[in-house]
């Protein structure tokens, strides 16, 4: 769980995210770094802090919550006020984090919206809580308090996560007792721990708030060992690494000596196959069965986290593309190509490829001829890779965004494009006015050239998937077409291909009229010739300039890093 404080006075990052754009950028960065939940708070609870009014808390949250929700990650609201929680849940927030131990009114709000709650223990209130805190048995007393609140919430059908509340009305000794005996709380359900950068770490190490990451990681690791399920942290990337080591270690404990096997049976692929030329001239369909030997499953077995599982979803497409890439005479050669591609593009340590060619030998009374090949990665991954490489094409892609954390969305989209091939060049991000003077926020635009083995329609599908991941809805409806967008990706050119399919036209039909497309593209591919107009991109740009483009609407926003 990543902390996003839109406060001027939080103890660890006071004011850093008060500006909505900064908060949004931080939230987006944390999601990319691997945060599962964002905890959005607008009232500091540091010792000695003053409470804020409902109106002020709502004002701070209202400036960021809708945009943060659009990022698509679950959002928790760190608030003590039922009115604030209710408003945020109406907007679409997903859970409540109440540091005051979930009063009955807050339980009602959670029940009415059907959301879970984090119930935290605090002794007193932030203003005075650190003045001589006292317990007979800190662990037992806090356990009893949380048990009572959990029972009350459960009676109303509200799910809970418990949190002993490190630093909230506790001395260093109390905090350390709670951490050492954290496993006591596990009978109450999932346990959340928020020690990140807190003063108990300063008391132990003498480190200032901003340099407490090593101490935080040590405490997070202890908490995980004692059964914590959720870590509330400021430094997401560092904790992602910590969890990877933790999960890997657990997985190693669970490891068996045998690798796991994944079977993908019945992948149908169309290709030109056969020894006689006339047989190869016609497309035919074969069936491919794969068995992959993998060892990367252990993290998934240990943690139940999807991102630790072996991702087999792209493999059928890889097989189909390999089959379709070029004609082949023998099943033996085709099986070798498939094995090479699968081993090069997956973490499999070995692959068994079985090819079925139904009806191949009907005249011999054989219904199905199959050929099987076993390859291990070490044997089949010579450097450079064996086999003929898949053919590649260079694509030009336009990027645009006028909603949310524009820069970060565009940077993240470029990172996604790198998964699809080799990004050859990235233009500057250029700020532009919306097309046709539509009343919308201004855009950031740019362009990328990408070398890829994907076919044009496959690349187009990937671009649409990336857009959807960033929350973009495409529609033929004019009002939707004219709405703002978190991310817009347009396939402009692919080599010198000219296509006019139902769902894809190349070159992009309106690229030559759009300065926000030609401007960035002319920076990175000035000599690329438009395959229909026959003119260089730089020439098309100059022609638009001549037609009276409004230069004042453009300014260079930022230079991309090394490509
Ligand atoms: N700690 C803080 C705030 N909210 N919620 C839970 N459930 N558990 C915690 O330990 C916890 C919390 C304090 O940290 P931070 O938000 O960084 O500072 P501030 O309260 O000063 O904004």
Coordinates of C-alpha atoms and ligand atoms in Angstrom, one line a residue:
X1 CA 0.0 0.0 0.0
X2 CA 1.5 3.3 -1.1
X3 CA 1.1 6.5 0.9
X4 CA -0.1 9.6 -1.0
X5 CA -0.5 12.5 1.4
X6 CA -2.1 15.6 0.0
X7 CA -1.2 17.6 3.1
X8 CA 1.0 20.5 3.8
X9 CA 2.3 19.0 7.1
X10 CA 2.8 15.2 7.0
X11 CA 5.8 14.1 9.0
X12 CA 7.5 12.3 6.1
X13 CA 6.7 14.1 3.0
X14 CA 4.8 17.2 4.1
X15 CA 3.7 19.3 1.2
X16 CA 5.5 17.2 -1.5
X17 CA 2.2 16.1 -3.0
X18 CA -0.1 19.0 -2.2
X19 CA -0.2 20.2 -5.8
X20 CA -2.7 17.9 -7.6
X21 CA -0.4 17.3 -10.5
X22 CA 2.4 16.3 -8.1
X23 CA 0.1 14.0 -6.2
X24 CA -1.2 12.4 -9.4
X25 CA 2.4 11.9 -10.8
X26 CA 3.5 10.4 -7.5
X27 CA 0.4 8.0 -7.5
X28 CA 1.1 7.0 -11.1
X29 CA 4.8 6.4 -10.4
X30 CA 4.0 4.3 -7.4
X31 CA 1.6 2.1 -9.4
X32 CA 4.3 1.6 -12.0
X33 CA 6.7 0.7 -9.2
X34 CA 4.3 -2.0 -8.1
X35 CA 1.9 -0.6 -5.6
X36 CA -1.2 -2.7 -5.2
X37 CA -3.3 0.0 -3.3
X38 CA -2.9 3.8 -3.0
X39 CA -3.7 5.2 0.5
X40 CA -4.8 8.8 -0.1
X41 CA -4.8 11.0 3.0
X42 CA -5.6 14.8 3.4
X43 CA -5.1 15.2 7.1
X44 CA -1.8 14.7 8.9
X45 CA -1.9 12.5 12.0
X46 CA 1.7 13.1 13.0
X47 CA 2.1 13.7 16.8
X48 CA 1.2 17.2 17.7
X49 CA -0.7 17.9 14.4
X50 CA -3.9 20.0 14.4
X51 CA -7.1 18.5 13.0
X52 CA -8.5 19.9 9.7
X53 CA -12.2 20.6 9.0
X54 CA -14.4 18.4 6.9
X55 CA -14.6 21.1 4.2
X56 CA -10.8 21.5 4.0
X57 CA -10.2 17.7 3.9
X58 CA -12.9 17.4 1.1
X59 CA -11.3 20.3 -0.8
X60 CA -7.9 18.7 -0.7
X61 CA -9.2 15.3 -1.7
X62 CA -11.6 16.7 -4.3
X63 CA -8.7 18.1 -6.3
X64 CA -7.1 14.7 -6.8
X65 CA -9.4 11.8 -6.1
X66 CA -11.2 11.7 -9.5
X67 CA -7.9 11.7 -11.4
X68 CA -6.2 9.2 -9.0
X69 CA -9.2 6.9 -9.5
X70 CA -8.7 7.0 -13.2
X71 CA -5.3 5.5 -12.8
X72 CA -7.2 2.2 -12.2
X73 CA -5.6 1.1 -8.9
X74 CA -7.7 0.4 -5.8
X75 CA -7.7 3.6 -3.6
X76 CA -8.1 3.6 0.1
X77 CA -9.1 6.8 1.9
X78 CA -7.1 7.6 5.1
X79 CA -9.7 9.6 7.0
X80 CA -11.3 9.7 10.5
X81 CA -14.4 11.5 9.3
X82 CA -17.5 9.5 8.1
X83 CA -18.7 12.4 5.9
X84 CA -15.3 12.5 4.1
X85 CA -15.3 8.7 3.7
X86 CA -18.9 8.7 2.4
X87 CA -18.1 11.3 -0.3
X88 CA -15.0 9.5 -1.4
X89 CA -16.7 6.2 -1.7
X90 CA -19.5 7.8 -3.8
X91 CA -16.7 9.0 -6.1
X92 CA -15.5 5.4 -6.4
X93 CA -12.9 4.9 -3.7
X94 CA -12.5 1.3 -2.7
X95 CA -11.8 1.1 1.1
X96 CA -11.5 3.2 4.3
X97 CA -8.4 3.5 6.4
X98 CA -9.6 4.8 9.8
X99 CA -6.8 5.5 12.3
X100 CA -9.3 6.1 15.1
X101 CA -10.4 2.5 15.3
X102 CA -13.6 2.5 13.2
X103 CA -16.4 4.1 15.2
X104 CA -20.0 2.9 14.6
X105 CA -20.8 5.7 12.3
X106 CA -17.8 4.8 10.1
X107 CA -19.0 1.1 10.1
X108 CA -22.4 2.3 8.8
X109 CA -20.7 4.2 6.0
X110 CA -18.7 1.1 5.0
X111 CA -21.7 -1.1 5.2
X112 CA -23.8 1.2 3.0
X113 CA -21.1 1.2 0.3
X114 CA -20.1 -2.4 0.7
X115 CA -16.4 -1.7 1.2
X116 CA -13.8 -3.1 3.6
X117 CA -12.1 -1.1 6.3
X118 CA -8.7 -0.9 7.9
X119 CA -9.2 -0.6 11.7
X120 CA -6.2 0.9 13.5
X121 CA -5.6 1.3 17.2
X122 CA -4.7 4.8 18.5
X123 CA -4.4 5.8 22.1
X124 CA -5.7 9.4 22.4
X125 CA -5.6 11.9 19.5
X126 CA -2.6 13.0 17.4
X127 CA -2.3 16.4 19.2
X128 CA -1.5 14.7 22.6
X129 CA -1.1 11.0 22.0
X130 CA 2.7 10.9 22.7
X131 CA 2.4 12.4 26.1
X132 CA 3.4 9.5 28.4
X133 CA 1.5 6.6 26.8
X134 CA 0.8 3.8 29.2
X135 CA -0.4 0.2 29.0
X136 CA -0.3 -2.8 31.4
X137 CA 0.2 -5.2 28.5
X138 CA 0.4 -3.3 25.2
X139 CA -0.1 -6.3 22.9
X140 CA -3.0 -7.8 24.9
X141 CA -4.8 -4.5 25.3
X142 CA -4.5 -3.6 21.6
X143 CA -5.5 -7.1 20.6
X144 CA -8.7 -6.8 22.7
X145 CA -9.5 -3.4 21.3
X146 CA -9.1 -4.5 17.7
X147 CA -11.0 -7.8 18.4
X148 CA -14.0 -5.8 19.7
X149 CA -14.0 -3.5 16.7
X150 CA -13.6 -6.4 14.2
X151 CA -16.5 -8.2 15.8
X152 CA -18.7 -5.1 15.6
X153 CA -17.8 -4.5 12.0
X154 CA -18.3 -8.2 11.0
X155 CA -21.8 -8.1 12.7
X156 CA -22.6 -5.4 10.1
X157 CA -21.1 -7.4 7.3
X158 CA -18.1 -5.2 6.9
X159 CA -14.7 -6.9 6.2
X160 CA -11.7 -5.6 8.1
X161 CA -7.9 -5.4 8.1
X162 CA -6.3 -4.8 11.5
X163 CA -3.4 -2.5 12.3
X164 CA -1.9 -2.1 15.8
X165 CA -1.0 1.6 14.9
X166 CA 2.7 2.0 15.2
X167 CA 3.6 5.4 16.7
X168 CA 0.0 6.3 17.6
X169 CA 0.1 6.8 21.4
X170 CA 3.0 4.3 21.9
X171 CA 6.5 4.6 23.3
X172 CA 9.5 3.0 21.6
X173 CA 9.2 0.0 23.9
X174 CA 5.5 -0.4 23.1
X175 CA 6.2 -0.2 19.3
X176 CA 9.0 -2.8 19.5
X177 CA 6.8 -5.1 21.6
X178 CA 4.1 -4.9 19.0
X179 CA 6.4 -5.6 16.2
X180 CA 8.1 -8.5 17.9
X181 CA 4.7 -10.1 18.7
X182 CA 2.8 -9.1 15.6
X183 CA 1.8 -12.7 15.0
X184 CA -0.6 -12.4 17.9
X185 CA -2.9 -10.3 15.7
X186 CA -3.2 -12.8 12.9
X187 CA -6.3 -14.4 14.4
X188 CA -8.2 -11.1 13.7
X189 CA -7.7 -11.4 9.9
X190 CA -5.2 -9.7 7.6
X191 CA -2.7 -7.5 9.5
X192 CA -1.5 -4.1 8.1
X193 CA 1.7 -2.5 9.3
X194 CA 2.7 1.2 8.9
X195 CA 6.2 1.8 10.2
X196 CA 7.6 3.4 7.1
X197 CA 10.0 6.3 8.1
X198 CA 8.4 6.6 11.5
X199 CA 10.1 8.2 14.5
X200 CA 10.6 4.8 16.3
X201 CA 13.1 4.1 13.5
X202 CA 14.7 7.5 14.1
X203 CA 14.9 6.7 17.9
X204 CA 16.7 3.4 17.1
X205 CA 19.1 4.7 14.4
X206 CA 19.4 8.5 14.9
X207 CA 18.5 8.8 11.1
X208 CA 16.5 11.8 9.8
X209 CA 13.1 11.1 8.4
X210 CA 14.3 11.3 4.8
X211 CA 17.1 8.8 5.3
X212 CA 15.2 6.1 7.2
X213 CA 14.7 3.7 4.2
X214 CA 17.2 1.0 5.4
X215 CA 15.6 1.1 8.8
X216 CA 12.1 0.9 7.2
X217 CA 13.1 -2.1 5.1
X218 CA 14.4 -3.9 8.2
X219 CA 11.2 -3.3 10.0
X220 CA 9.1 -4.3 7.0
X221 CA 11.0 -7.6 6.7
X222 CA 10.5 -8.3 10.4
X223 CA 6.8 -7.6 10.0
X224 CA 6.5 -9.9 7.0
X225 CA 8.2 -12.7 8.9
X226 CA 5.7 -12.2 11.7
X227 CA 2.7 -12.5 9.4
X228 CA 1.9 -8.9 8.1
X229 CA -0.2 -9.1 4.9
X230 CA -0.1 -5.4 3.9
X231 CA 2.8 -2.9 4.3
X232 CA 1.8 0.8 4.2
X233 CA 4.9 2.5 2.8
X234 CA 6.3 5.6 1.1
X235 CA 9.1 3.8 -0.9
X236 CA 7.3 1.4 -3.2
X237 CA 10.1 0.3 -5.5
X238 CA 12.4 -0.6 -2.6
X239 CA 9.6 -2.6 -1.0
X240 CA 8.8 -4.3 -4.2
X241 CA 12.4 -5.7 -4.1
X242 CA 12.0 -6.6 -0.5
X243 CA 8.8 -8.6 -1.4
X244 CA 10.6 -10.2 -4.3
X245 CA 13.4 -11.5 -2.0
X246 CA 10.9 -12.5 0.6
X247 CA 8.6 -14.3 -1.9
X248 CA 11.6 -15.9 -3.6
X249 CA 12.9 -17.2 -0.3
X250 CA 9.5 -18.6 0.6
X251 CA 9.2 -20.1 -2.8
X252 CA 12.7 -21.6 -2.4
X253 CA 11.5 -23.3 0.8
X254 CA 8.6 -24.7 -1.1
X255 CA 10.7 -25.8 -4.0
X256 CA 10.7 -29.3 -5.2
X257 CA 13.6 -30.8 -7.2
X258 CA 11.3 -31.3 -10.2
X259 CA 10.6 -28.3 -12.4
X260 CA 6.9 -27.7 -13.2
X261 CA 5.4 -28.3 -16.7
X262 CA 2.9 -26.2 -18.5
X263 CA 1.0 -27.9 -21.3
X264 CA -0.5 -25.8 -24.1
X265 CA -2.4 -28.1 -26.4
X266 CA -4.3 -27.6 -29.6
X267 CA -2.9 -24.3 -30.8
X268 CA -4.1 -24.0 -34.4
X269 CA -1.9 -22.2 -36.9
X270 CA -2.2 -21.5 -40.6
X271 CA 0.9 -21.7 -42.8
X272 CA 2.3 -22.7 -46.2
X273 CA 3.9 -26.2 -45.6
X274 CA 4.9 -29.1 -47.8
X275 CA 7.7 -30.5 -49.9
X276 CA 5.9 -30.2 -53.3
X277 CA 5.6 -26.5 -54.5
X278 CA 1.9 -27.0 -55.3
X279 CA 1.2 -28.2 -51.7
X280 CA 3.1 -25.2 -50.2
X281 CA 1.2 -22.8 -52.5
X282 CA -2.0 -23.3 -50.4
X283 CA -2.5 -22.3 -46.8
X284 CA -3.2 -25.2 -44.5
X285 CA -3.9 -25.6 -40.8
X286 CA -1.8 -27.6 -38.4
X287 CA -2.1 -28.1 -34.6
X288 CA 0.7 -27.4 -32.2
X289 CA 1.0 -28.9 -28.7
X290 CA 3.6 -27.4 -26.4
X291 CA 5.0 -28.6 -23.1
X292 CA 7.1 -26.0 -21.3
X293 CA 9.5 -26.8 -18.4
X294 CA 9.5 -23.9 -16.0
X295 CA 11.0 -23.2 -12.6
X296 CA 9.7 -19.6 -12.1
X297 CA 6.4 -21.0 -10.7
X298 CA 7.7 -21.1 -7.1
X299 CA 7.2 -17.4 -6.3
X300 CA 3.6 -17.8 -7.5
X301 CA 3.1 -21.0 -5.4
X302 CA 4.4 -19.2 -2.3
X303 CA 2.6 -16.0 -2.7
X304 CA -0.5 -16.6 -4.9
X305 CA 0.5 -13.5 -6.9
X306 CA -0.3 -13.5 -10.6
X307 CA 2.7 -11.4 -11.5
X308 CA 5.0 -14.2 -10.2
X309 CA 3.3 -16.8 -12.4
X310 CA 4.7 -17.8 -15.8
X311 CA 2.8 -15.8 -18.4
X312 CA 1.8 -18.2 -21.1
X313 CA -0.9 -16.0 -22.7
X314 CA 1.4 -14.6 -25.5
X315 CA 2.7 -18.0 -26.5
X316 CA -0.1 -19.1 -28.9
X317 CA 0.4 -15.8 -30.8
X318 CA 4.1 -16.3 -30.9
X319 CA 3.6 -19.8 -32.4
X320 CA 1.1 -18.5 -35.0
X321 CA 3.4 -15.7 -36.1
X322 CA 6.3 -18.1 -36.3
X323 CA 4.3 -20.4 -38.5
X324 CA 2.9 -17.6 -40.7
X325 CA 6.3 -15.9 -41.0
X326 CA 7.5 -17.8 -44.1
X327 CA 6.8 -21.0 -46.0
X328 CA 8.5 -24.2 -44.9
X329 CA 9.0 -27.6 -46.4
X330 CA 9.4 -29.9 -43.4
X331 CA 7.7 -30.3 -40.1
X332 CA 11.2 -30.9 -38.6
X333 CA 12.3 -27.4 -39.6
X334 CA 9.1 -25.8 -38.4
X335 CA 9.3 -27.5 -35.0
X336 CA 12.9 -26.3 -34.6
X337 CA 11.8 -22.7 -35.4
X338 CA 8.9 -22.9 -32.9
X339 CA 11.2 -24.3 -30.2
X340 CA 13.8 -21.6 -30.8
X341 CA 11.2 -18.8 -30.6
X342 CA 9.6 -20.2 -27.5
X343 CA 12.9 -20.6 -25.7
X344 CA 14.0 -17.1 -26.8
X345 CA 10.9 -15.4 -25.7
X346 CA 9.9 -17.2 -22.5
X347 CA 11.6 -18.3 -19.3
X348 CA 11.1 -22.0 -20.2
X349 CA 14.2 -24.0 -19.6
X350 CA 13.0 -26.7 -22.0
X351 CA 10.2 -27.1 -24.5
X352 CA 8.6 -30.1 -26.2
X353 CA 7.0 -29.2 -29.5
X354 CA 4.5 -31.6 -31.1
X355 CA 3.1 -30.8 -34.6
X356 CA 0.1 -32.5 -36.0
X357 CA -0.7 -32.4 -39.7
X358 CA -4.2 -33.9 -39.9
X359 CA -5.1 -35.7 -43.0
X360 CA -1.5 -35.7 -44.2
X361 CA -1.4 -39.3 -45.1
X362 CA -5.0 -40.3 -45.6
X363 CA -4.1 -42.4 -48.5
X364 CA -1.9 -44.5 -46.2
X365 CA -4.8 -45.0 -43.8
X366 CA -3.2 -42.6 -41.2
X367 CA -5.5 -40.0 -39.7
X368 CA -2.9 -37.7 -38.1
X369 CA 0.9 -37.5 -38.6
X370 CA 2.7 -35.8 -35.8
X371 CA 6.3 -34.9 -35.2
X372 CA 7.8 -34.2 -31.8
X373 CA 11.0 -32.3 -30.9
X374 CA 12.5 -31.7 -27.4
X375 CA 14.9 -28.8 -26.9
X376 CA 16.6 -27.4 -23.8
X377 CA 17.4 -23.7 -23.6
X378 CA 21.2 -24.1 -23.2
X379 CA 21.4 -26.3 -26.3
X380 CA 19.3 -24.0 -28.5
X381 CA 20.3 -20.5 -27.5
X382 CA 23.5 -20.0 -29.4
X383 CA 24.6 -16.4 -29.7
X384 CA 23.5 -15.0 -32.1
X385 CA 20.2 -16.9 -32.1
X386 CA 19.9 -19.9 -34.3
X387 CA 17.3 -20.1 -37.1
X388 CA 16.1 -17.4 -39.4
X389 CA 15.0 -14.3 -37.4
X390 CA 11.4 -13.3 -37.9
X391 CA 11.1 -10.4 -40.4
X392 CA 11.0 -7.0 -38.8
X393 CA 9.3 -3.7 -39.9
X394 CA 9.7 -0.2 -38.6
X395 CA 6.6 1.5 -37.4
X396 CA 6.0 5.2 -36.6
X397 CA 3.5 5.8 -33.8
X398 CA 2.0 9.1 -32.6
X399 CA 1.3 9.6 -28.9
X400 CA -0.9 12.1 -27.2
X401 CA -2.4 12.8 -23.8
X402 CA -4.5 15.7 -22.3
X403 CA -5.8 14.2 -19.1
X404 CA -4.2 13.1 -15.9
X405 CA -0.4 13.0 -15.4
X406 CA 0.3 13.5 -19.1
X407 CA 4.2 13.3 -19.0
X408 CA 4.1 10.1 -16.9
X409 CA 1.5 8.5 -19.0
X410 CA 3.5 9.1 -22.2
X411 CA 6.7 7.9 -20.5
X412 CA 4.9 4.8 -19.3
X413 CA 3.4 4.2 -22.8
X414 CA 7.0 4.3 -24.3
X415 CA 8.0 1.7 -21.7
X416 CA 5.1 -0.4 -22.9
X417 CA 6.1 0.0 -26.5
X418 CA 9.6 -1.3 -25.6
X419 CA 7.9 -4.7 -24.9
X420 CA 6.7 -4.8 -28.5
X421 CA 10.1 -4.4 -30.2
X422 CA 13.1 -2.1 -30.2
X423 CA 12.3 1.6 -29.8
X424 CA 14.6 3.3 -32.2
X425 CA 13.8 7.0 -31.4
X426 CA 11.5 9.1 -29.2
X427 CA 10.7 12.7 -30.0
X428 CA 10.4 15.5 -27.5
X429 CA 7.0 15.9 -25.9
X430 CA 5.4 19.0 -27.4
X431 CA 2.5 20.9 -25.9
X432 CA -0.3 21.6 -28.4
X433 CA -3.8 22.9 -28.6
X434 CA -6.7 20.4 -29.1
X435 CA -7.7 19.9 -32.7
X436 CA -10.4 22.1 -34.2
X437 CA -10.4 24.4 -31.2
X438 CA -12.4 21.9 -29.2
X439 CA -12.9 23.0 -25.6
X440 CA -10.5 20.6 -23.8
X441 CA -7.2 20.8 -21.9
X442 CA -4.0 21.1 -23.9
X443 CA -2.2 18.0 -25.2
X444 CA 1.3 16.7 -24.9
X445 CA 2.2 15.0 -28.2
X446 CA 5.2 13.0 -29.3
X447 CA 6.2 10.3 -31.7
X448 CA 8.2 7.0 -31.5
X449 CA 9.8 4.8 -34.1
X450 CA 9.7 1.1 -33.3
X451 CA 11.3 -1.9 -34.9
X452 CA 9.0 -4.9 -34.4
X453 CA 8.2 -8.4 -35.7
X454 CA 4.5 -7.8 -35.2
X455 CA 2.2 -7.6 -38.2
X456 CA 0.4 -4.3 -38.7
X457 CA -2.9 -5.5 -37.3
X458 CA -1.2 -7.2 -34.4
X459 CA 0.6 -4.0 -33.6
X460 CA -2.6 -2.0 -33.9
X461 CA -4.3 -4.5 -31.4
X462 CA -1.4 -4.0 -29.0
X463 CA -1.7 -0.2 -29.2
X464 CA -5.4 -0.5 -28.4
X465 CA -4.6 -2.7 -25.4
X466 CA -2.1 -0.2 -24.1
X467 CA -4.7 2.6 -24.5
X468 CA -7.3 0.6 -22.6
X469 CA -4.8 -0.1 -19.8
X470 CA -4.5 3.7 -19.4
X471 CA -8.3 4.1 -19.2
X472 CA -9.0 5.3 -22.8
X473 CA -12.4 4.4 -24.3
X474 CA -12.6 4.5 -28.1
X475 CA -16.0 5.0 -29.8
X476 CA -17.4 6.1 -33.1
X477 CA -19.8 8.4 -31.3
X478 CA -18.8 12.0 -32.1
X479 CA -19.2 13.2 -28.5
X480 CA -16.9 10.5 -27.2
X481 CA -14.4 11.0 -30.1
X482 CA -14.2 14.7 -29.0
X483 CA -13.6 13.9 -25.4
X484 CA -10.2 14.2 -23.6
X485 CA -8.0 11.2 -23.4
X486 CA -5.5 9.8 -21.0
X487 CA -3.6 8.2 -23.8
X488 CA -4.0 8.2 -27.6
X489 CA -1.8 6.0 -29.7
X490 CA -2.0 6.1 -33.5
X491 CA -0.2 3.9 -35.9
X492 CA 1.0 6.3 -38.6
X493 CA 3.4 4.3 -40.9
X494 CA 4.8 0.8 -41.2
X495 CA 7.7 0.6 -43.6
X496 CA 6.2 1.7 -46.9
X497 CA 3.0 -0.4 -46.5
X498 CA -0.2 0.9 -47.9
X499 CA -3.3 -0.9 -46.4
X500 CA -7.0 -0.2 -46.4
X501 CA -8.6 -2.8 -44.1
X502 CA -11.8 -2.2 -42.1
X503 CA -10.0 -1.7 -38.9
X504 CA -6.6 -0.3 -40.1
X505 CA -5.6 2.1 -42.8
X506 CA -1.9 2.8 -43.5
X507 CA -0.5 5.4 -43.8
X508 CA -2.8 7.0 -41.1
X509 CA -5.3 8.9 -43.2
X510 CA -5.1 12.2 -41.4
X511 CA -1.4 12.3 -40.5
X512 CA -0.4 14.7 -43.2
X513 CA -2.9 17.4 -42.0
X514 CA -1.8 17.3 -38.3
X515 CA 1.0 19.4 -37.2
X516 CA 0.9 17.8 -33.7
X517 CA 1.8 14.5 -35.5
X518 CA 4.2 15.8 -38.2
X519 CA 6.1 18.1 -35.7
X520 CA 7.4 15.3 -33.4
X521 CA 7.8 12.8 -36.3
X522 CA 9.9 15.2 -38.3
X523 CA 12.3 15.4 -35.4
X524 CA 13.0 11.6 -35.4
X525 CA 12.3 10.5 -39.0
X526 CA 12.5 13.6 -41.3
X527 CA 13.5 11.5 -44.3
X528 CA 10.8 8.9 -44.1
X529 CA 8.8 9.1 -47.3
X530 CA 5.0 9.1 -47.1
X531 CA 4.3 6.0 -49.3
X532 CA 1.1 7.5 -50.9
X533 CA 2.0 11.2 -51.1
X534 CA 5.7 10.5 -52.0
X535 CA 6.9 13.4 -49.9
X536 CA 9.4 13.3 -47.0
X537 CA 8.0 13.9 -43.5
X538 CA 10.1 17.0 -43.2
X539 CA 8.6 18.3 -46.5
X540 CA 5.0 17.6 -45.4
X541 CA 5.7 19.5 -42.1
X542 CA 7.2 22.4 -44.1
X543 CA 4.1 22.4 -46.3
X544 CA 1.8 22.7 -43.2
X545 CA 4.0 25.5 -42.0
X546 CA 3.5 27.3 -45.3
X547 CA -0.2 26.9 -44.9
X548 CA -0.1 29.2 -41.9
X549 CA 0.3 26.9 -38.8
X550 CA 0.0 28.8 -35.5
X551 CA 3.5 28.4 -34.1
X552 CA 2.7 30.0 -30.8
X553 CA 0.6 27.1 -29.7
X554 CA 3.7 24.9 -29.6
X555 CA 6.5 24.7 -27.2
X556 CA 9.0 22.0 -26.4
X557 CA 8.0 20.5 -23.0
X558 CA 10.8 18.1 -22.3
X559 CA 13.6 16.2 -23.9
X560 CA 13.4 12.4 -23.7
X561 CA 16.2 10.4 -22.1
X562 CA 18.6 8.3 -24.2
X563 CA 16.9 6.0 -26.7
Ligands
LIG1 N1 0.2 6.0 9.7 C1 0.0 7.3 9.3 C2 -1.2 7.6 8.7 N2 -2.1 6.7 8.4 N3 -2.9 4.5 8.6 C3 -2.7 3.2 9.1 N4 -3.7 2.3 8.8 N5 -1.6 2.8 9.7 C4 -0.6 3.7 9.9 O1 0.5 3.3 10.6 C5 -0.7 5.1 9.5 C6 -1.9 5.4 8.8 C7 1.1 8.3 9.5 O2 2.0 8.3 8.4 P1 1.9 9.4 7.1 O3 0.6 9.3 6.4 O4 3.1 9.2 6.3 O5 2.0 10.8 7.9 P2 1.0 11.9 8.3 O6 -0.1 11.2 9.1 O7 1.8 12.9 9.0 O8 0.3 12.4 7.0

